[in-house]
């Protein structure tokens, strides 16, 4: 069924009442909900929750808010401090955008989070969902939200066939999400939908505990887990990276990733993408020469690991190398020689860590 048809055939008052009653009794107790209507806390939580589970986010959220309790504190911090606190959460672009948006809020809105949905959406790093989430959760604005949990919930309620990542279903779900919240307390209603999607209408649906069975077309069909229809799987592209830990006396060479690309602003040991016509050792040597113009001796391989990033599968092999003459160049903003214990002070990507 199309989502609009399902909603037209639904008793909206009864549906909204069932959602809200369940939320009052069973809604999740999450740290960012304990700070009443704090747009900064809602925003930080929503950015962290993109691509990351609630269980992982909770510890990061508490540390982030104690280190940067206000938009102003975040805006005034050096970017490397923000990235350092983000270390391990991945998708570091989110942290950089959060930092830039905080600076915009200070510069253009006097440090007050804008209340207008369009002004929120104009901030760096806030897409359609996040802008609506901050508007509805922090300011109780009647806005629709659509993310993984609510997509699963709506597609099952409506028994909506099609790939929800694509049109026309994507926009149909957005329209439904916009129309569904009541005029009074739409923020709580939206939180309730997300919780229902996360806790009850989970990937393995717990229909026996669901307050919405009488409204649910997927349940009536008898196989709600067939929704949402999975998107066709895209094969991961494979890459091979060699990274070399260069030793000079008790120091190790680390370099900063340039702005704009993957892992921008993070630090790492010299790393190159291995080409198909070179050996791992040749690639490890090339990683050294990319940064140091001095003779060196490559030791054996230290470790190999495979990790995924976006749609890439990366095999990373790490080597050690001893520099045989003092490095010519000193340190600068993109290159440092650190003692092992000093590495903790810089943000590294997870595989490099
Ligand atoms: Fe999801 Fe089952 Fe509830 Fe339908 S009845 S919304 S499939 S948990």
XYZ file of C-alpha atoms and ligand atoms in Angstrom:
361
model
C 0.000 0.000 0.000
C 1.183 3.578 -0.601
C 1.934 5.380 2.708
C -0.628 8.119 1.983
C -3.370 5.534 1.383
C -2.547 3.809 4.651
C -2.651 7.075 6.599
C -5.947 8.111 4.980
C -7.484 4.817 6.107
C -6.115 5.102 9.664
C -7.947 6.538 12.669
C -5.343 9.231 13.364
C -6.612 10.154 16.788
C -6.536 6.568 17.990
C -3.152 5.981 16.361
C -1.565 9.049 17.981
C -3.090 8.168 21.335
C -1.647 4.639 21.184
C 1.810 5.977 20.287
C 1.824 8.507 23.095
C 0.481 6.156 25.733
C 3.214 3.666 24.931
C 5.875 6.402 25.113
C 4.665 7.605 28.504
C 5.012 4.078 29.859
C 7.919 2.612 27.901
C 9.962 5.393 26.235
C 13.741 5.123 26.540
C 15.644 7.013 29.210
C 18.516 8.576 27.232
C 21.063 11.078 28.664
C 20.232 13.828 26.135
C 16.555 13.635 27.072
C 17.382 14.440 30.693
C 18.466 17.941 29.646
C 15.063 19.478 28.966
C 14.752 21.088 25.558
C 18.462 21.858 25.255
C 19.042 22.311 21.518
C 22.815 22.017 21.897
C 22.555 18.619 23.636
C 19.962 17.396 21.127
C 22.125 18.508 18.228
C 25.329 16.869 19.544
C 23.432 13.638 20.243
C 21.821 13.599 16.798
C 25.144 14.164 15.031
C 26.800 11.420 17.080
C 23.913 9.027 16.432
C 24.398 9.279 12.669
C 26.102 5.979 11.721
C 26.576 5.007 15.393
C 24.484 3.019 17.877
C 22.885 4.523 20.984
C 24.940 2.210 23.251
C 28.212 3.532 21.776
C 27.124 7.160 21.750
C 26.186 7.414 25.446
C 29.791 7.468 26.794
C 30.981 9.831 24.052
C 28.041 12.145 24.615
C 28.730 12.520 28.355
C 32.455 13.186 27.781
C 31.744 15.664 24.987
C 29.219 17.644 27.030
C 31.498 17.816 30.056
C 34.410 19.063 27.934
C 32.273 21.396 25.768
C 29.192 22.255 27.863
C 27.964 25.042 25.565
C 27.985 26.032 21.908
C 30.453 28.793 22.835
C 32.870 26.352 24.483
C 32.782 24.123 21.421
C 33.268 27.048 19.035
C 36.301 28.294 20.972
C 38.077 24.916 21.097
C 40.846 23.984 18.650
C 39.642 21.534 16.004
C 42.204 18.936 17.109
C 40.626 18.865 20.616
C 37.232 18.178 19.065
C 38.629 15.421 16.846
C 40.476 13.940 19.798
C 37.269 13.582 21.772
C 35.604 12.077 18.701
C 38.376 9.509 18.302
C 36.871 6.066 17.779
C 33.407 7.285 16.728
C 34.491 7.411 13.070
C 33.107 9.568 10.270
C 35.183 12.491 11.486
C 33.613 14.868 9.017
C 30.689 14.995 11.445
C 32.964 16.371 14.185
C 34.491 18.988 11.902
C 31.052 20.118 10.717
C 29.798 20.257 14.308
C 32.726 22.477 15.206
C 32.197 24.736 12.189
C 28.473 24.989 12.889
C 29.195 26.004 16.494
C 31.419 28.796 15.182
C 28.639 29.910 12.826
C 26.112 29.949 15.678
C 28.447 32.173 17.699
C 29.263 34.452 14.744
C 25.784 34.733 13.208
C 23.316 33.985 16.019
C 25.112 35.436 19.051
C 25.770 31.952 20.464
C 22.026 31.106 20.633
C 20.883 28.052 18.697
C 18.504 29.314 15.949
C 14.870 28.323 16.481
C 13.851 28.566 12.867
C 13.918 25.301 10.931
C 15.423 26.863 7.785
C 18.141 28.600 9.809
C 18.923 25.284 11.528
C 19.093 23.502 8.164
C 21.516 26.156 6.852
C 24.155 25.190 9.453
C 27.056 23.008 8.259
C 26.478 19.260 8.585
C 22.723 19.372 9.292
C 20.782 17.448 6.670
C 17.024 17.236 6.369
C 16.665 14.702 9.178
C 18.988 16.345 11.715
C 17.533 19.823 11.193
C 14.017 18.427 11.707
C 15.128 16.390 14.732
C 16.628 19.423 16.486
C 13.567 21.533 15.612
C 11.091 18.988 16.924
C 12.993 17.567 19.915
C 14.433 20.850 21.205
C 11.748 23.372 20.188
C 8.708 21.103 19.894
C 8.134 22.231 16.303
C 5.761 20.107 14.232
C 8.333 18.628 11.843
C 8.581 15.157 10.331
C 11.592 12.965 11.027
C 12.729 10.022 8.974
C 15.681 7.804 9.853
C 16.374 4.076 10.016
C 13.991 3.330 12.914
C 11.057 5.333 11.619
C 11.574 4.096 8.058
C 11.265 0.542 9.345
C 8.194 1.410 11.409
C 6.347 3.305 8.663
C 7.075 0.821 5.884
C 5.724 -2.011 8.049
C 2.691 -0.065 9.246
C 1.800 0.788 5.654
C 3.137 -2.474 4.142
C 4.867 -0.164 1.679
C 6.705 -1.961 -1.097
C 9.793 -0.457 -2.731
C 13.243 0.707 -1.707
C 12.844 3.460 0.922
C 16.210 4.932 -0.077
C 14.798 5.745 -3.506
C 11.968 7.754 -4.992
C 9.030 7.696 -5.024
C 8.857 5.842 -1.692
C 11.425 8.102 -0.020
C 9.383 11.247 -0.538
C 6.111 9.463 0.271
C 7.571 8.463 3.642
C 8.749 12.015 4.279
C 5.231 13.312 3.557
C 3.765 10.776 5.965
C 6.354 11.694 8.616
C 5.458 15.388 8.224
C 1.731 14.774 8.439
C 1.697 12.286 11.302
C 2.702 14.399 14.341
C -0.153 16.016 16.277
C -0.228 19.767 16.897
C 0.263 19.330 20.602
C 3.670 17.991 21.771
C 4.864 16.853 18.325
C 8.398 16.460 19.729
C 7.353 13.739 22.177
C 5.350 12.042 19.455
C 8.402 11.921 17.201
C 10.588 10.592 20.026
C 7.947 7.924 20.594
C 8.034 6.842 16.945
C 11.813 6.537 17.039
C 11.699 4.521 20.245
C 9.002 2.248 18.885
C 11.115 1.632 15.793
C 14.226 0.997 17.884
C 12.759 -1.115 20.671
C 9.609 -2.825 19.394
C 9.547 -2.633 15.616
C 13.206 -3.683 15.604
C 14.735 -5.556 12.650
C 13.186 -8.678 14.253
C 9.785 -7.142 15.093
C 8.282 -7.790 18.545
C 4.670 -7.526 17.455
C 3.478 -9.205 20.669
C 4.592 -6.101 22.604
C 3.476 -3.536 20.045
C 0.683 -1.042 20.732
C 0.112 -0.560 16.987
C -0.875 -4.038 15.775
C -4.445 -2.948 15.044
C -3.115 -0.229 12.688
C -0.374 -2.311 11.077
C -0.854 -3.538 7.509
C 2.443 -5.471 7.651
C 1.238 -7.334 10.743
C -2.087 -8.153 9.058
C -0.239 -9.590 6.074
C 1.583 -11.899 8.500
C 5.175 -11.145 7.510
C 6.081 -7.601 8.550
C 9.830 -8.286 8.490
C 9.702 -8.300 4.714
C 9.570 -4.482 5.051
C 11.478 -2.324 4.416
C 12.553 -3.888 1.186
C 16.365 -4.173 1.275
C 18.377 -2.012 -1.077
C 20.487 -3.930 -3.583
C 23.890 -4.672 -2.019
C 26.832 -2.823 -3.457
C 30.118 -4.736 -3.543
C 32.827 -3.107 -1.446
C 35.782 -1.795 -3.356
C 39.084 -3.183 -2.060
C 42.143 -1.087 -1.290
C 45.582 -1.903 0.133
C 47.413 0.592 2.343
C 50.971 0.401 3.685
C 51.836 2.465 6.746
C 55.273 2.805 8.300
C 56.207 3.748 11.837
C 59.438 5.686 11.369
C 61.768 5.656 14.417
C 64.472 8.198 15.108
C 65.998 7.558 18.540
C 63.026 7.656 20.940
C 60.802 9.558 18.513
C 58.176 8.419 16.035
C 57.093 10.350 12.965
C 53.423 11.276 12.647
C 51.829 13.357 9.912
C 48.545 15.210 9.715
C 46.022 14.322 7.016
C 45.346 17.275 4.724
C 42.046 19.156 4.911
C 39.249 18.037 2.666
C 39.800 14.302 2.173
C 39.158 11.127 4.146
C 40.304 11.433 7.795
C 41.030 15.151 7.234
C 42.737 16.736 10.234
C 43.569 13.388 11.914
C 47.109 12.181 12.475
C 48.690 8.974 11.253
C 51.946 7.174 10.581
C 53.123 7.778 7.003
C 50.769 5.813 4.783
C 50.366 5.226 1.056
C 47.932 3.249 -1.040
C 49.833 0.250 -2.399
C 49.765 -0.092 -6.156
C 49.286 -3.443 -7.879
C 52.822 -3.454 -9.299
C 54.751 -2.969 -6.031
C 55.398 -5.234 -3.060
C 54.207 -4.393 0.436
C 57.810 -3.570 1.426
C 58.205 -1.237 -1.556
C 54.999 0.538 -0.606
C 56.136 0.803 3.039
C 59.425 2.357 1.843
C 57.543 4.781 -0.384
C 55.478 5.865 2.620
C 58.732 6.811 4.411
C 60.202 8.652 1.408
C 57.020 10.670 1.002
C 57.950 12.499 4.218
C 61.660 11.984 4.985
C 64.614 12.463 2.684
C 67.061 10.335 4.721
C 68.384 6.749 4.506
C 66.404 4.214 6.532
C 66.245 0.497 7.224
C 62.907 -1.237 7.020
C 62.226 -3.815 9.728
C 59.683 -6.621 9.346
C 55.952 -6.252 9.190
C 54.411 -5.309 12.521
C 50.805 -6.219 11.826
C 48.115 -6.498 9.184
C 44.462 -5.735 9.597
C 41.386 -5.282 7.478
C 38.827 -2.590 8.142
C 35.842 -1.121 6.375
C 35.252 2.515 5.634
C 32.202 3.681 3.704
C 32.057 1.359 0.702
C 35.741 0.410 0.862
C 37.351 -2.651 2.363
C 40.893 -1.662 3.305
C 43.757 -4.042 4.064
C 46.342 -2.142 6.079
C 49.866 -3.480 6.686
C 52.092 -1.678 9.165
C 55.893 -1.734 9.165
C 58.634 -0.263 11.320
C 61.608 1.593 9.872
C 64.713 3.039 11.555
C 66.036 6.312 10.255
C 69.823 6.090 9.784
C 70.535 9.848 9.849
C 68.975 12.781 11.639
C 65.865 14.092 9.897
C 66.617 17.250 7.962
C 63.292 18.934 8.299
C 61.972 20.153 11.609
C 58.390 19.924 12.756
C 55.525 21.905 11.309
C 51.750 21.918 11.520
C 51.566 18.728 9.440
C 54.515 16.737 10.771
C 55.749 15.885 14.278
C 58.354 13.667 15.920
C 56.792 12.407 19.137
C 57.662 10.091 21.983
C 55.431 7.065 22.152
C 53.548 8.360 25.200
C 52.858 11.674 23.448
C 50.847 9.975 20.700
C 47.821 9.949 23.001
C 47.591 13.721 22.726
C 46.668 13.633 19.020
C 43.548 12.334 17.289
C 44.131 9.218 15.159
C 41.688 7.261 13.032
C 40.696 3.892 14.532
C 42.799 1.685 12.221
C 45.849 3.890 12.754
C 45.325 3.838 16.493
Fe 6.180 -3.289 13.798
Fe 4.836 -5.521 14.430
Fe 4.213 -3.194 15.551
Fe 3.686 -3.604 12.977
S 2.797 -4.693 14.723
S 4.572 -1.774 13.876
S 5.445 -4.849 12.394
S 6.155 -4.318 15.786
